[in-house]
PDB file of C-alpha atoms in Angstrom:
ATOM      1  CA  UNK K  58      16.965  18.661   6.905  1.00  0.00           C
ATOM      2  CA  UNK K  59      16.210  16.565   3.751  1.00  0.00           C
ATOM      3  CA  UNK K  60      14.771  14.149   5.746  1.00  0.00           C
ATOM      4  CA  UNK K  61      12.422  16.392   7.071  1.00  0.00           C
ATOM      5  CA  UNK K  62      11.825  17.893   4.022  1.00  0.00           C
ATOM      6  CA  UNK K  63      10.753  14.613   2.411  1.00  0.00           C
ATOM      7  CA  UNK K  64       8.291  13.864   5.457  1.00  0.00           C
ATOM      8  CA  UNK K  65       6.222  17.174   4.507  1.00  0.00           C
ATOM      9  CA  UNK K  66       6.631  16.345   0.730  1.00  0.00           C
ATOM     10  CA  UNK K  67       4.863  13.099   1.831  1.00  0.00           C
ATOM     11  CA  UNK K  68       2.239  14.671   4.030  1.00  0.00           C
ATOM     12  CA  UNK K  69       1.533  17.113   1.155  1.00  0.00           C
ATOM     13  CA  UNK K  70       1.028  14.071  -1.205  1.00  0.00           C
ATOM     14  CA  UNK K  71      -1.493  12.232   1.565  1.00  0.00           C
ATOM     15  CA  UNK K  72      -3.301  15.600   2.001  1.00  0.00           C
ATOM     16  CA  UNK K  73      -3.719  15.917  -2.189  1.00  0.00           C
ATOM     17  CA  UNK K  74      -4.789  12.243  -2.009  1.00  0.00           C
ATOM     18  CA  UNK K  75      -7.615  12.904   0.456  1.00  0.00           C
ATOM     19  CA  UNK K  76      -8.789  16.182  -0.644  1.00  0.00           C
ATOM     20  CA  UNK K  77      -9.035  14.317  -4.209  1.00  0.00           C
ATOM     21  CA  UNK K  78     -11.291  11.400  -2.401  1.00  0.00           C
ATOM     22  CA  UNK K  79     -13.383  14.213  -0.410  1.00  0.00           C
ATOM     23  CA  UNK K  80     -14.296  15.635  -3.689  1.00  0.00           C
ATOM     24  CA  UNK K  81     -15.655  12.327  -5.252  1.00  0.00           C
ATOM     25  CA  UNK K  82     -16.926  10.966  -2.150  1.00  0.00           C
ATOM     26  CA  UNK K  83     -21.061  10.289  -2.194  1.00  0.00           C
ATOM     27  CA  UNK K  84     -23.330   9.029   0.144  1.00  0.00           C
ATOM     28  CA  UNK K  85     -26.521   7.141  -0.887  1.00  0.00           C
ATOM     29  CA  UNK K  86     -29.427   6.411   1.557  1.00  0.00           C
ATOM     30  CA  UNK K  87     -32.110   4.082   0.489  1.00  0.00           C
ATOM     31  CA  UNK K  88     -35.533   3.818   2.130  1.00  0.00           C
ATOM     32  CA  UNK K  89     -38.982   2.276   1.296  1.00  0.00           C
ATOM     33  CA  UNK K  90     -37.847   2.633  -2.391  1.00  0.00           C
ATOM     34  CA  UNK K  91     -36.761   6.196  -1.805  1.00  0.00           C
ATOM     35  CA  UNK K  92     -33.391   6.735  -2.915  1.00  0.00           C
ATOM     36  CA  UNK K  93     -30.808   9.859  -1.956  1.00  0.00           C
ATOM     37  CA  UNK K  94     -27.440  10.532  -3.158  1.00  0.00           C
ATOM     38  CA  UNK K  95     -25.814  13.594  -0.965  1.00  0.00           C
ATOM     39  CA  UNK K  96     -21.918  14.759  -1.778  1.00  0.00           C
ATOM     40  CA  UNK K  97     -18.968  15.735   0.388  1.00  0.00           C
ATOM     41  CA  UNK K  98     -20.787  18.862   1.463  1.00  0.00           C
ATOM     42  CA  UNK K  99     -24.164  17.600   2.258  1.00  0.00           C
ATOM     43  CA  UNK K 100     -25.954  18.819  -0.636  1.00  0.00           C
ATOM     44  CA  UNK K 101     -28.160  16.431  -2.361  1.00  0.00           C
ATOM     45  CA  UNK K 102     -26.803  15.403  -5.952  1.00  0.00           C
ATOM     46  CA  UNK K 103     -29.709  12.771  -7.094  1.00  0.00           C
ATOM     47  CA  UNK K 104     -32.968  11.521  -5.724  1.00  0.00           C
ATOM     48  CA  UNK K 105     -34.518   8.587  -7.048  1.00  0.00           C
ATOM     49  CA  UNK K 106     -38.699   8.597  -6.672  1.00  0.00           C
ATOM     50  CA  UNK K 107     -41.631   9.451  -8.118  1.00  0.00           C
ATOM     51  CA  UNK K 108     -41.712  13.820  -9.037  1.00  0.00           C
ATOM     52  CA  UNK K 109     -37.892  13.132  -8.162  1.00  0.00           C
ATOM     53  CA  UNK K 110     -37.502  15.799 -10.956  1.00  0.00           C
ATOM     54  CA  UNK K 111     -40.266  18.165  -9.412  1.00  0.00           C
ATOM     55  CA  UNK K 112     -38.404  17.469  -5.747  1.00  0.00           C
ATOM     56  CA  UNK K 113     -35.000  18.814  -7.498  1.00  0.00           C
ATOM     57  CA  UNK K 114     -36.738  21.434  -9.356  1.00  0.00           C
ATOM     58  CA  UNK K 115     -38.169  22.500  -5.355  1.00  0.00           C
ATOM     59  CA  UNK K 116     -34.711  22.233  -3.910  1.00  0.00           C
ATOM     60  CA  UNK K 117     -33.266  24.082  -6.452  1.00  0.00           C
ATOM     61  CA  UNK K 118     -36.192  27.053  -6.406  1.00  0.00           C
ATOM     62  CA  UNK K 119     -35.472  27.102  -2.635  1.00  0.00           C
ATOM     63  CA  UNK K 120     -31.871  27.716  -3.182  1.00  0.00           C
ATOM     64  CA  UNK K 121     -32.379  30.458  -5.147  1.00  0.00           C
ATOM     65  CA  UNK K 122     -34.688  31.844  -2.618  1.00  0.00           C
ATOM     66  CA  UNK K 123     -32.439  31.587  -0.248  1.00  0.00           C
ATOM     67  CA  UNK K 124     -29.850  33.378  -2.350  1.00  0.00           C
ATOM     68  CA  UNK K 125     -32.027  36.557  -2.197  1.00  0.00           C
ATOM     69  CA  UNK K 126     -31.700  36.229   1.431  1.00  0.00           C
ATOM     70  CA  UNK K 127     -28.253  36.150   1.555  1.00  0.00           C
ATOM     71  CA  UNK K 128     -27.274  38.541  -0.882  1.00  0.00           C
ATOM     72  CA  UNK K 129     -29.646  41.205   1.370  1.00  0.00           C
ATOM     73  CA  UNK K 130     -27.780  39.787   4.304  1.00  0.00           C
ATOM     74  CA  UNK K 131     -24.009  40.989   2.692  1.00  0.00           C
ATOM     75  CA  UNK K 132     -25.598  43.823   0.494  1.00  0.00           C
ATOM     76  CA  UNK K 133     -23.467  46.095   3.273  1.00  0.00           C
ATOM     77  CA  UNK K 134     -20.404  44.449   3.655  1.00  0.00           C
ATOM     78  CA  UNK K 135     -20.170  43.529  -0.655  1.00  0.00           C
ATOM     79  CA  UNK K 136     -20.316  47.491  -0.858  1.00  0.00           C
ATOM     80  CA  UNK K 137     -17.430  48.360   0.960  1.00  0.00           C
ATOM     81  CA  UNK K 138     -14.162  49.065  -1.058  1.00  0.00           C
ATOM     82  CA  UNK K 139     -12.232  46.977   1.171  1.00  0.00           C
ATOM     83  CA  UNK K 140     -14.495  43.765   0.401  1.00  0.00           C
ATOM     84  CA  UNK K 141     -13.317  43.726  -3.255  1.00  0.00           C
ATOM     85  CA  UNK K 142      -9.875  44.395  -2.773  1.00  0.00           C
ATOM     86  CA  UNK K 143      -9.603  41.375  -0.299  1.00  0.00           C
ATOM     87  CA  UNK K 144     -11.892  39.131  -2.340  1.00  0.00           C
ATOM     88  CA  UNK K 145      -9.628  40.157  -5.269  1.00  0.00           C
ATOM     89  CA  UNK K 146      -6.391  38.781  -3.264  1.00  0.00           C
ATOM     90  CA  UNK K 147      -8.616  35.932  -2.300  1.00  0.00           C
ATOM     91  CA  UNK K 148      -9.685  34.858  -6.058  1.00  0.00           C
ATOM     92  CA  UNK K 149      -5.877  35.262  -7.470  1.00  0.00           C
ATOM     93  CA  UNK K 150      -4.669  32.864  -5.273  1.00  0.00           C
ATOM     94  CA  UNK K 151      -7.551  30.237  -5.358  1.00  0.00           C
ATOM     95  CA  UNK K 152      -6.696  30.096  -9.034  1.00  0.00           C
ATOM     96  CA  UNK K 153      -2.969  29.877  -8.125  1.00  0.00           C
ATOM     97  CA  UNK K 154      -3.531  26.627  -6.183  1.00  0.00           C
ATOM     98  CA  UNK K 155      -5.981  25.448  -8.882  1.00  0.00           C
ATOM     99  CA  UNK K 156      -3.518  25.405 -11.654  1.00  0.00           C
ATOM    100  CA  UNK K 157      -0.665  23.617  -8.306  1.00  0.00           C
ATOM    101  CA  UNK K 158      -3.648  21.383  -8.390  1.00  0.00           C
ATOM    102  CA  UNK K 159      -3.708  20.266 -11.964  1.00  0.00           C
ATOM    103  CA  UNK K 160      -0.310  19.446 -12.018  1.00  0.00           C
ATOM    104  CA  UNK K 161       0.647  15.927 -12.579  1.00  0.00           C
ATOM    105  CA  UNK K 162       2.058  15.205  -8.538  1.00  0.00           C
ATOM    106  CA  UNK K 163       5.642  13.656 -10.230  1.00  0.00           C
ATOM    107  CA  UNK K 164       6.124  17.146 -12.628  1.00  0.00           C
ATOM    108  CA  UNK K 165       9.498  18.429 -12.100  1.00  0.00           C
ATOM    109  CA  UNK K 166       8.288  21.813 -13.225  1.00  0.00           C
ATOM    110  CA  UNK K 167       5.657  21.807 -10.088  1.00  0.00           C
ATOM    111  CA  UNK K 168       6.191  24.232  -7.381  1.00  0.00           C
ATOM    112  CA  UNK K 169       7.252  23.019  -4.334  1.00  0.00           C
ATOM    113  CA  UNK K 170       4.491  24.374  -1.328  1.00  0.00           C
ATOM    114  CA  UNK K 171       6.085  27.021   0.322  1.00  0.00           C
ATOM    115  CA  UNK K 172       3.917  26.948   3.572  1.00  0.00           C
ATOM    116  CA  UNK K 173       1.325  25.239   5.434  1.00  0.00           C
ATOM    117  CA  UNK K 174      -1.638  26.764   3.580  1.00  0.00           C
ATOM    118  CA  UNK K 175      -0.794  25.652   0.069  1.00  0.00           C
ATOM    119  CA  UNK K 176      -0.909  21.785   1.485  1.00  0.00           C
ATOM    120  CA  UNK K 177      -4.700  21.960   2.562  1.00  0.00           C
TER     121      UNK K 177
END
């Protein structure tokens, strides 16, 4: 059973080690002097051209518009009692696994995941 144990412990440490690439990993596309950097989730970090700044300040203006959008989109579903209570559970435990997260992986004091969803 040890054994076994150790094999998830193991897992759990490769599954850290990638999520902790994921978030650091960019992509940069360069083309006729036009120059992109996107990060793990697609979203564009840095452009490098001339207005770069007014092309950020457009993305970022359209993000915002879009936010209107969505928050009409949810406006019915954020209203309903049941929402909050399960975005409440939801919050506690993201900041649960934050503070797992920030532990040194070697710390003694660090508790051990009890369950598949703690390791992704």
């Amino acid at each position: 059973m040890s054994m076994q144990h150790n094999n998830f412990d193991s897992l759990g440490l490769k599954v850290r080690r990638a999520q902790a690439a994921l978030e650091h990993a960019r992509g940069v596309g360069e083309v006729d002097g036009v120059r992109v950097v996107i990060d793990a989730n697609n979203r564009l970090v840095q452009a490098s051209i001339p207005g770069a700044q007014a092309l950020l300040a457009a993305y970022q203006a359209a993000l915002q518009d879009l936010q209107s959008h969505l928050d009409e989109a949810m406006r019915e579903i954020h209203a309903d009692p049941r929402f909050d209570a399960i975005s409440t559970f939801v919050h506690a435990n993201e900041a649960r696994l934050e503070v797992e997260r920030a532990q040194p992986l070697d710390d003694p004091g660090r508790p051990r995941p009890t369950g598949v969803e703690t390791a992704w």
